[in-house]
Amino acid sequence: MNDAQGTATPVAGPSAAGAPEAPPRGATTRGGATAFLRRHWAITALLLVGAAIRALVVYAYRPAFWYPDSTAYIRASEHLSPTTSHGANLIGYPVFLRVLGLTNSVAVVTVVQHLLALALVVVAYVFLRRRGLPGWLAALGLAPTVLDGRQITLEHYVLAETLFTVLLMSGLLLVLWRERPGWVTCGVGGLLVAGAALTRSVGVGICGVVFLYLVVRRVGWKQVVAFTAAAATMILGYLTWTQQTTGKFAFTHMQGHYLYARTAQVADCDKLRLTDQQRELCPREPVGQRHERADWYLWSDPNIQRFGPDQDDFVGSFAKEVLRQQPVDFGVSVANDLAKYLLPGHPYGPELTCLGGWWVLPADLRDLPGEQQGCKPRLNVGDRYVGEAAPGELAPESRTRAFLAAYSRHAQVPPGVLGLSVLLTLASVVWRVRRPGFRDGLDALLFAAVGVALLVLAVATSMLEPRYGIPSITVLSVGGALAIHRLRATLSTSSRKNPATATDPAEDGGPRGETASEKA
């Protein structure tokens, strides 16, 4: 009768059938978050610590650190042209500053750079997990980028290295994301790597390294052409613009001056066959007593002061004669400088030690009695796009700065660790080539080749500078993590001997198989 009146008879639900009730939505969310943190606890902790340290740096060193190059970058951002790019600074970073210049705040620039560095870490972590690395190893490979004191200090400067690293690593990760990248992916990767090259000229050589990798990997001719065309279009386009503006098909109108400064350290004019005019450029100091910093011969040497940018070709002719007649001496000099980046037991001399002080957070920005003068970071005067150094007396010591100074002095990746990363990469390529995971070894080799190439190109074409080695920390560390993963895979056979105990990598937050749509 109740049915006739429209009242439904209760139907036995899941509980009545003995099935478990669905958990509350809040419990599901909490459970998902707990599972996520369990799988990714290492990188989560790392990012929290890295973000906290960067927040302290932003607070303690307002608004940003200043370096002489900062002034050139800011001025170049006001008039985007090769004639105002101030030599080797190129156009990439001035464009970046021009975009952020809408805020007219250098503090915004440094905050964005800190955030870009952390975002790069997240993307690189996802990449490493997709490649099967356990969470702890992926986090270990990214710890130098998150925690290294010099890395954090450099992010707080109005300088190009952070943007350069983000562009370069983004291009590499994109090309390596899948086993066989598509031609569109390679094209975008070429644009990113070329963007890095237009931010720092050493990136031009990296385009060649990536090109060789794509050829060796046999990813396909379309992919190789797409990468090459994209990178060449950007770089040749900029060079053409430079030629139309300055009359020189070169990245800088002072290319000869920079090469002169580097070769002046080894030039033995008593043995060199030079013209009388070229001999006017011979350094006055004996070969064994030359300045440790090559840039001294660029900005302070009385010989070079007589030759302006309009005589750059002549200055470069001296450098070319040194390279032609003293190739071994120059090669040994480059190798000695490279060893300071990669090997322990090769300390800097007084001049480079002072320069290295610019990349360590200071407790007190003032030059105190008993300290070597001019060896500390300086703050930008005010928050606006001025590009001038603030007086040191405006930044006395504080407890926060004292803590950060102690941290940045001790939290530094030793050179030997980077050298070990290169050795591990080489081992991962030659060890048990026929075993699975050889692609990981090749990809690790790409990171190692890029990291070492950055160092070699920097010391060969410019100078040994602690700042120029910092981008390689990120590149070599990621490559080292991939190499360790490959070596572990070749040494471990437990999963093959006992397939029943093998676990699905996706259950541990590792990579999962791509779906048909993803492959497409």
Coordinates of C-alpha atoms in Angstrom, one line a residue:
M1 CA 0.0 0.0 0.0
N2 CA 2.9 2.3 0.7
D3 CA 4.1 1.6 -2.8
A4 CA 0.8 2.6 -4.2
Q5 CA 1.0 5.9 -2.3
G6 CA 4.4 6.7 -4.0
T7 CA 6.7 6.0 -1.1
A8 CA 9.9 4.1 -2.2
T9 CA 10.9 1.0 -0.3
P10 CA 14.4 1.4 1.1
V11 CA 17.0 -0.5 -1.0
A12 CA 19.9 -2.3 0.6
G13 CA 23.0 -0.2 -0.1
P14 CA 26.7 -1.0 -0.1
S15 CA 26.7 -1.3 3.7
A16 CA 24.0 -3.8 3.7
A17 CA 25.8 -5.8 1.1
G18 CA 28.9 -5.8 3.2
A19 CA 30.9 -3.4 1.0
P20 CA 33.0 -0.7 2.7
E21 CA 31.5 2.8 2.8
A22 CA 33.3 5.5 0.7
P23 CA 35.6 7.5 3.0
P24 CA 34.7 11.2 3.6
R25 CA 36.1 13.6 1.0
G26 CA 38.3 15.3 3.6
A27 CA 39.9 12.0 4.5
T28 CA 40.6 11.2 0.9
T29 CA 42.3 14.6 0.4
R30 CA 44.4 14.1 3.6
G31 CA 45.3 10.6 2.5
G32 CA 46.4 11.7 -0.9
A33 CA 48.5 14.5 0.6
T34 CA 50.1 12.0 3.0
A35 CA 50.9 9.6 0.2
F36 CA 52.3 12.4 -1.9
L37 CA 54.6 13.6 1.0
R38 CA 55.6 10.0 1.7
R39 CA 56.8 9.6 -1.9
H40 CA 58.4 13.1 -2.3
W41 CA 59.4 13.9 1.3
A42 CA 63.1 14.6 0.3
I43 CA 62.4 17.2 -2.3
T44 CA 59.6 18.8 -0.3
A45 CA 62.0 19.3 2.7
L46 CA 64.7 20.5 0.4
L47 CA 62.4 23.1 -1.3
L48 CA 61.1 24.3 2.1
V49 CA 64.6 24.9 3.4
G50 CA 65.7 26.5 0.1
A51 CA 62.7 28.8 0.0
A52 CA 63.2 29.8 3.7
I53 CA 66.9 30.7 3.1
R54 CA 66.0 32.7 0.0
A55 CA 63.2 34.6 1.9
L56 CA 65.8 35.5 4.5
V57 CA 68.2 36.7 1.8
V58 CA 65.4 38.9 0.3
Y59 CA 64.7 40.3 3.7
A60 CA 68.3 40.9 4.9
Y61 CA 69.8 42.3 1.7
R62 CA 67.2 44.6 0.3
P63 CA 66.7 45.4 -2.5
A64 CA 69.4 43.5 -4.5
F65 CA 73.1 43.0 -4.9
W66 CA 74.9 45.2 -7.3
Y67 CA 78.0 44.4 -9.5
P68 CA 79.6 46.6 -12.1
D69 CA 78.0 44.6 -14.8
S70 CA 74.6 45.3 -13.3
T71 CA 74.9 48.9 -14.4
A72 CA 75.6 47.9 -17.9
Y73 CA 72.7 45.5 -18.0
I74 CA 70.2 48.1 -16.7
R75 CA 71.4 50.7 -19.2
A76 CA 71.2 48.2 -22.0
S77 CA 67.6 47.4 -21.0
E78 CA 66.6 51.0 -21.5
H79 CA 67.7 51.0 -25.2
L80 CA 67.6 47.5 -26.7
S81 CA 70.3 47.5 -29.3
P82 CA 73.6 45.7 -30.0
T83 CA 75.3 49.1 -29.7
T84 CA 74.2 49.5 -26.1
S85 CA 74.6 45.9 -25.0
H86 CA 78.0 46.7 -23.6
G87 CA 80.2 44.1 -25.1
A88 CA 79.7 40.5 -23.9
N89 CA 76.4 41.1 -22.1
L90 CA 74.4 40.5 -25.3
I91 CA 70.7 41.1 -25.5
G92 CA 69.0 38.3 -23.5
Y93 CA 69.2 39.6 -20.0
P94 CA 68.5 43.2 -21.0
V95 CA 65.2 42.0 -22.6
F96 CA 64.4 40.2 -19.3
L97 CA 65.1 43.4 -17.3
R98 CA 63.0 45.4 -19.8
V99 CA 60.0 43.1 -19.2
L100 CA 60.4 43.3 -15.4
G101 CA 61.2 47.0 -15.7
L102 CA 57.5 47.7 -15.8
T103 CA 57.7 47.4 -12.0
N104 CA 60.8 49.7 -11.8
S105 CA 62.0 47.6 -8.9
V106 CA 65.2 45.6 -8.8
A107 CA 63.8 43.8 -5.8
V108 CA 61.2 42.3 -8.1
V109 CA 64.0 41.1 -10.4
T110 CA 65.8 39.2 -7.6
V111 CA 62.6 37.7 -6.3
V112 CA 61.7 36.5 -9.7
Q113 CA 65.2 35.0 -10.1
H114 CA 64.9 33.1 -6.8
L115 CA 61.5 31.8 -7.9
L116 CA 62.8 30.8 -11.3
A117 CA 65.6 28.8 -9.7
L118 CA 63.2 26.9 -7.4
A119 CA 60.8 26.3 -10.3
L120 CA 63.7 24.8 -12.3
V121 CA 64.4 22.5 -9.4
V122 CA 60.7 21.2 -9.5
V123 CA 60.8 20.6 -13.2
A124 CA 64.2 18.8 -13.0
Y125 CA 62.8 16.7 -10.2
V126 CA 59.9 15.6 -12.2
F127 CA 62.2 14.8 -15.1
L128 CA 64.5 12.6 -12.9
R129 CA 61.5 10.8 -11.3
R130 CA 60.1 10.0 -14.8
R131 CA 63.5 8.5 -15.6
G132 CA 63.1 6.1 -12.7
L133 CA 65.3 7.7 -10.0
P134 CA 64.2 7.2 -6.4
G135 CA 63.1 10.3 -4.6
W136 CA 66.2 10.5 -2.4
L137 CA 68.6 10.3 -5.4
A138 CA 66.6 12.9 -7.5
A139 CA 66.6 15.2 -4.5
L140 CA 70.4 14.6 -4.0
G141 CA 71.1 15.6 -7.5
L142 CA 69.2 18.9 -7.0
A143 CA 70.4 19.7 -3.6
P144 CA 73.4 21.8 -4.9
T145 CA 71.0 24.1 -6.8
V146 CA 68.7 24.5 -3.9
L147 CA 71.3 24.9 -1.1
D148 CA 74.6 26.1 -2.5
G149 CA 75.4 29.5 -0.9
R150 CA 77.0 30.9 -4.0
Q151 CA 74.0 29.9 -6.1
I152 CA 71.7 31.7 -3.8
T153 CA 73.9 34.7 -3.6
L154 CA 74.1 34.9 -7.4
E155 CA 70.3 34.8 -7.7
H156 CA 70.2 37.9 -5.6
Y157 CA 72.3 39.9 -8.1
V158 CA 71.1 41.9 -11.1
L159 CA 73.2 39.5 -13.3
A160 CA 72.5 37.2 -16.2
E161 CA 73.6 33.8 -14.8
T162 CA 70.3 32.8 -13.2
L163 CA 68.3 33.4 -16.4
F164 CA 71.0 31.7 -18.4
T165 CA 70.9 28.6 -16.3
V166 CA 67.1 28.4 -16.4
L167 CA 67.0 28.8 -20.2
L168 CA 69.8 26.3 -20.8
M169 CA 68.4 23.7 -18.4
S170 CA 64.9 24.1 -19.7
G171 CA 66.1 23.4 -23.2
L172 CA 68.1 20.3 -22.2
L173 CA 65.2 18.9 -20.1
L174 CA 62.7 19.5 -22.9
V175 CA 64.9 17.7 -25.5
L176 CA 65.5 14.8 -23.1
W177 CA 62.0 14.5 -21.7
R178 CA 61.0 11.6 -23.9
E179 CA 63.1 8.9 -25.4
R180 CA 62.3 10.1 -28.9
P181 CA 61.4 13.8 -28.9
G182 CA 59.2 15.2 -31.6
W183 CA 60.4 17.8 -34.1
V184 CA 58.3 20.5 -32.4
T185 CA 59.9 19.7 -29.1
C186 CA 63.3 19.9 -30.5
G187 CA 62.5 23.2 -32.2
V188 CA 61.4 24.7 -28.9
G189 CA 64.4 23.3 -27.2
G190 CA 66.6 24.9 -29.8
L191 CA 64.9 28.3 -29.1
L192 CA 65.6 27.9 -25.4
V193 CA 69.2 27.0 -25.8
A194 CA 69.7 29.8 -28.3
G195 CA 68.0 32.1 -25.8
A196 CA 70.7 31.1 -23.3
A197 CA 73.4 31.8 -25.9
L198 CA 72.0 35.3 -26.4
T199 CA 72.2 35.7 -22.6
R200 CA 75.7 34.5 -22.2
S201 CA 77.8 33.9 -25.3
V202 CA 79.3 30.6 -24.0
G203 CA 75.9 29.1 -24.8
V204 CA 76.7 29.2 -28.5
G205 CA 79.1 26.3 -28.0
I206 CA 76.4 24.4 -26.2
C207 CA 74.2 24.5 -29.3
G208 CA 76.9 22.5 -31.0
V209 CA 77.0 20.0 -28.1
V210 CA 73.3 19.4 -28.2
F211 CA 73.4 19.1 -32.0
L212 CA 76.0 16.3 -31.7
Y213 CA 73.9 14.5 -29.1
L214 CA 70.8 14.5 -31.3
V215 CA 72.9 13.1 -34.2
V216 CA 74.5 10.4 -32.0
R217 CA 71.1 9.4 -30.5
R218 CA 69.6 9.1 -34.0
V219 CA 66.4 10.8 -32.9
G220 CA 65.5 11.5 -36.5
W221 CA 66.5 14.0 -39.2
K222 CA 63.4 16.2 -38.7
Q223 CA 64.3 16.6 -35.0
V224 CA 67.9 17.5 -35.8
V225 CA 66.8 20.0 -38.5
A226 CA 64.2 21.5 -36.2
F227 CA 66.7 22.1 -33.4
T228 CA 69.3 23.5 -35.7
A229 CA 67.0 25.7 -37.6
A230 CA 65.4 27.2 -34.5
A231 CA 68.8 27.8 -32.8
A232 CA 70.4 29.2 -36.0
T233 CA 67.5 31.5 -36.7
M234 CA 67.8 33.2 -33.4
I235 CA 71.6 33.4 -33.3
L236 CA 72.1 34.4 -36.9
G237 CA 69.2 36.9 -36.6
Y238 CA 71.0 38.6 -33.8
L239 CA 74.3 38.6 -35.6
T240 CA 72.7 40.1 -38.6
W241 CA 71.1 42.8 -36.5
T242 CA 74.5 43.4 -34.9
Q243 CA 76.2 43.8 -38.3
Q244 CA 73.5 46.2 -39.5
T245 CA 73.9 48.3 -36.3
T246 CA 77.7 48.1 -35.6
G247 CA 79.2 46.9 -38.9
K248 CA 80.6 43.7 -37.3
F249 CA 79.2 40.2 -37.6
A250 CA 80.0 39.4 -34.0
F251 CA 78.4 39.0 -30.6
T252 CA 80.4 41.9 -29.2
H253 CA 82.3 44.8 -30.6
M254 CA 85.0 44.1 -28.1
Q255 CA 85.6 40.4 -28.9
G256 CA 89.3 41.0 -29.7
H257 CA 89.8 42.9 -26.4
Y258 CA 88.4 40.0 -24.4
L259 CA 90.5 37.4 -26.2
Y260 CA 93.6 39.7 -25.7
A261 CA 93.0 39.9 -22.0
R262 CA 92.9 36.1 -21.8
T263 CA 96.0 35.5 -23.9
A264 CA 98.0 38.3 -22.2
Q265 CA 98.5 36.0 -19.2
V266 CA 100.6 33.6 -21.2
A267 CA 102.0 35.8 -24.0
D268 CA 105.8 35.4 -24.2
C269 CA 106.8 38.3 -26.3
D270 CA 110.5 37.4 -26.3
K271 CA 109.6 34.4 -28.4
L272 CA 106.6 35.6 -30.3
R273 CA 107.0 36.9 -33.9
L274 CA 105.0 40.1 -33.9
T275 CA 104.9 43.4 -35.8
D276 CA 106.3 46.5 -34.1
Q277 CA 102.7 47.8 -33.5
Q278 CA 101.6 44.5 -32.0
R279 CA 104.5 44.6 -29.6
E280 CA 103.0 47.7 -28.1
L281 CA 100.4 45.3 -26.6
C282 CA 103.0 43.1 -24.8
P283 CA 102.3 43.0 -21.0
R284 CA 105.0 44.7 -19.0
E285 CA 105.3 42.0 -16.3
P286 CA 107.4 38.9 -16.8
V287 CA 105.4 35.8 -17.8
G288 CA 105.6 34.3 -14.3
Q289 CA 104.4 37.5 -12.6
R290 CA 101.3 38.2 -14.5
H291 CA 98.1 39.2 -12.8
E292 CA 95.8 36.3 -11.7
R293 CA 92.7 38.0 -13.0
A294 CA 92.6 38.2 -16.8
D295 CA 90.2 41.2 -16.7
W296 CA 93.0 43.3 -15.3
Y297 CA 94.4 43.3 -18.8
L298 CA 91.0 44.4 -20.2
W299 CA 90.3 47.3 -17.9
S300 CA 93.5 48.3 -16.1
D301 CA 96.5 47.5 -18.3
P302 CA 98.0 50.7 -19.6
N303 CA 98.8 49.1 -22.9
I304 CA 95.2 48.3 -23.8
Q305 CA 93.9 51.7 -22.8
R306 CA 95.3 53.2 -25.9
F307 CA 93.2 51.0 -28.2
G308 CA 89.5 51.5 -28.3
P309 CA 86.6 49.4 -29.6
D310 CA 87.3 50.8 -33.1
Q311 CA 90.7 49.0 -33.1
D312 CA 89.3 45.7 -31.8
D313 CA 90.4 43.8 -34.9
F314 CA 94.0 44.9 -34.3
V315 CA 93.9 44.0 -30.6
G316 CA 92.4 40.6 -31.6
S317 CA 95.3 40.0 -34.1
F318 CA 97.7 40.0 -31.1
A319 CA 95.6 37.4 -29.4
K320 CA 95.5 35.2 -32.5
E321 CA 99.2 35.3 -32.8
V322 CA 99.6 34.1 -29.2
L323 CA 97.1 31.2 -29.9
R324 CA 98.9 30.3 -33.1
Q325 CA 102.5 30.4 -31.8
Q326 CA 101.8 29.3 -28.1
P327 CA 99.0 26.8 -28.3
V328 CA 100.5 24.5 -25.7
D329 CA 101.1 27.3 -23.2
F330 CA 97.6 28.5 -23.7
G331 CA 96.2 25.0 -23.4
V332 CA 98.1 24.4 -20.1
S333 CA 96.7 27.7 -18.8
V334 CA 93.2 26.7 -19.6
A335 CA 93.7 23.2 -18.0
N336 CA 95.0 24.8 -14.8
D337 CA 92.0 27.1 -14.6
L338 CA 89.6 24.2 -15.3
A339 CA 91.2 22.2 -12.5
K340 CA 90.2 24.9 -10.0
Y341 CA 86.6 24.3 -10.9
L342 CA 86.7 20.5 -10.8
L343 CA 89.6 19.2 -8.6
P344 CA 90.4 19.6 -4.9
G345 CA 93.7 21.1 -3.9
H346 CA 93.8 24.0 -6.4
P347 CA 93.0 27.1 -4.3
Y348 CA 92.6 30.6 -5.7
G349 CA 95.3 33.2 -5.3
P350 CA 94.7 36.6 -3.6
E351 CA 93.1 38.3 -6.5
L352 CA 90.6 35.6 -7.2
T353 CA 89.9 35.0 -3.5
C354 CA 88.9 38.7 -3.3
L355 CA 86.7 38.3 -6.4
G356 CA 85.2 35.1 -4.9
G357 CA 84.1 37.2 -1.9
W358 CA 81.5 38.9 -4.1
W359 CA 79.6 35.5 -4.3
V360 CA 79.4 34.9 -0.6
L361 CA 76.7 36.5 1.6
P362 CA 78.4 39.1 3.9
A363 CA 77.7 39.6 7.6
D364 CA 78.6 43.3 7.2
L365 CA 78.8 45.0 3.8
R366 CA 81.2 47.6 5.1
D367 CA 84.9 47.2 4.4
L368 CA 86.2 46.9 7.9
P369 CA 89.7 47.6 9.1
G370 CA 92.0 44.6 8.5
E371 CA 89.9 43.2 5.7
Q372 CA 90.9 43.3 2.0
Q373 CA 89.0 46.2 0.5
G374 CA 86.4 45.7 -2.3
C375 CA 85.9 42.0 -1.8
K376 CA 82.2 42.0 -0.7
P377 CA 78.8 42.3 -2.4
R378 CA 77.3 45.8 -2.5
L379 CA 73.7 46.7 -2.5
N380 CA 72.0 48.5 -5.3
V381 CA 71.2 52.1 -4.2
G382 CA 67.4 52.2 -3.7
D383 CA 64.9 49.9 -5.3
R384 CA 64.5 51.6 -8.6
Y385 CA 66.3 50.7 -11.9
V386 CA 69.3 52.9 -11.1
G387 CA 72.2 50.4 -11.3
E388 CA 74.4 52.1 -8.8
A389 CA 76.1 50.8 -5.6
A390 CA 74.8 52.0 -2.2
P391 CA 77.3 53.3 0.3
G392 CA 78.6 50.4 2.5
E393 CA 77.7 52.2 5.8
L394 CA 74.1 51.7 5.0
A395 CA 74.3 47.9 5.6
P396 CA 75.9 47.1 9.1
E397 CA 75.9 43.6 10.5
S398 CA 72.8 42.0 11.8
R399 CA 72.0 38.6 13.3
T400 CA 70.2 37.5 10.2
R401 CA 73.1 38.6 8.0
A402 CA 75.6 36.9 10.4
F403 CA 73.7 33.6 10.1
L404 CA 73.4 33.9 6.3
A405 CA 77.1 34.7 6.0
A406 CA 78.1 31.6 8.0
Y407 CA 75.7 29.5 6.0
S408 CA 77.0 30.7 2.6
R409 CA 80.6 30.2 3.6
H410 CA 80.0 26.5 4.6
A411 CA 77.2 25.4 2.2
Q412 CA 79.2 25.2 -0.9
V413 CA 79.7 22.3 -3.3
P414 CA 83.4 21.4 -3.2
P415 CA 85.2 21.3 -6.6
G416 CA 86.0 17.6 -6.1
V417 CA 82.3 16.8 -6.0
L418 CA 81.8 18.3 -9.5
G419 CA 84.9 16.4 -10.7
L420 CA 83.5 13.2 -9.3
S421 CA 80.2 13.8 -11.0
V422 CA 82.1 13.9 -14.4
L423 CA 83.9 10.7 -13.6
L424 CA 80.7 8.9 -12.6
T425 CA 79.2 10.0 -15.9
L426 CA 82.0 8.6 -17.9
A427 CA 81.8 5.4 -15.9
S428 CA 78.1 5.1 -16.6
V429 CA 78.7 5.3 -20.3
V430 CA 81.5 2.7 -20.6
W431 CA 80.4 0.3 -17.9
R432 CA 78.3 -2.7 -19.2
V433 CA 77.2 -0.9 -22.3
R434 CA 74.8 -3.7 -23.3
R435 CA 72.9 -3.6 -20.0
P436 CA 69.5 -1.8 -19.9
G437 CA 69.6 1.9 -19.1
F438 CA 72.3 2.9 -21.5
R439 CA 70.2 5.9 -22.5
D440 CA 70.5 7.2 -19.0
G441 CA 74.3 7.1 -19.4
L442 CA 74.1 9.0 -22.7
D443 CA 71.9 11.6 -21.2
A444 CA 74.1 12.0 -18.2
L445 CA 77.0 12.4 -20.7
L446 CA 75.2 15.3 -22.3
F447 CA 74.8 17.1 -19.0
A448 CA 78.5 16.4 -18.2
A449 CA 79.6 17.6 -21.6
V450 CA 77.5 20.8 -21.3
G451 CA 78.8 21.5 -17.8
V452 CA 82.4 21.0 -18.7
A453 CA 82.0 22.9 -22.0
L454 CA 80.6 25.9 -20.1
L455 CA 83.7 25.9 -17.9
V456 CA 86.2 25.4 -20.7
L457 CA 84.6 28.1 -22.9
A458 CA 84.5 30.6 -20.0
V459 CA 88.2 30.2 -19.0
A460 CA 89.4 30.0 -22.7
T461 CA 87.5 33.0 -24.0
S462 CA 87.1 35.2 -20.9
M463 CA 88.7 34.4 -17.6
L464 CA 88.7 32.2 -14.5
E465 CA 85.9 33.6 -12.4
P466 CA 84.1 31.8 -9.6
R467 CA 80.8 33.3 -10.8
Y468 CA 81.2 31.7 -14.3
G469 CA 81.4 28.2 -12.7
I470 CA 78.1 28.4 -10.8
P471 CA 75.8 27.5 -13.7
S472 CA 77.7 24.3 -14.2
I473 CA 76.9 23.2 -10.6
T474 CA 73.3 22.6 -11.6
V475 CA 74.1 20.9 -14.9
L476 CA 76.8 18.6 -13.6
S477 CA 74.7 17.7 -10.5
V478 CA 71.7 16.5 -12.5
G479 CA 74.0 14.6 -14.8
G480 CA 75.7 13.0 -11.8
A481 CA 72.4 11.8 -10.4
L482 CA 71.5 10.2 -13.8
A483 CA 74.9 8.5 -13.9
I484 CA 74.5 7.1 -10.4
H485 CA 71.0 5.8 -11.3
R486 CA 72.5 4.0 -14.4
L487 CA 75.3 2.5 -12.4
R488 CA 72.9 1.3 -9.7
A489 CA 70.7 -0.3 -12.4
T490 CA 73.6 -2.2 -14.0
L491 CA 74.9 -3.5 -10.6
S492 CA 71.5 -4.6 -9.3
T493 CA 69.9 -7.8 -10.7
S494 CA 67.6 -8.5 -7.8
S495 CA 64.4 -7.4 -9.7
R496 CA 65.2 -9.7 -12.6
K497 CA 66.1 -12.7 -10.4
N498 CA 62.9 -12.4 -8.5
P499 CA 60.2 -10.7 -10.6
A500 CA 57.5 -11.5 -8.1
T501 CA 59.1 -8.9 -5.7
A502 CA 59.4 -6.2 -8.2
T503 CA 57.2 -3.2 -7.7
D504 CA 55.6 -0.9 -10.2
P505 CA 57.7 2.2 -10.3
A506 CA 54.6 4.3 -10.4
E507 CA 53.6 3.1 -7.0
D508 CA 56.8 4.7 -5.6
G509 CA 56.2 7.9 -7.5
G510 CA 58.5 6.8 -10.3
P511 CA 57.7 6.9 -14.0
R512 CA 54.7 5.2 -15.5
G513 CA 54.1 4.0 -19.0
E514 CA 52.8 6.7 -21.4
T515 CA 49.3 6.3 -22.7
A516 CA 48.5 6.3 -26.3
S517 CA 47.4 9.9 -26.2
E518 CA 50.6 11.0 -24.5
K519 CA 52.7 9.2 -27.1
A520 CA 50.8 10.9 -29.8

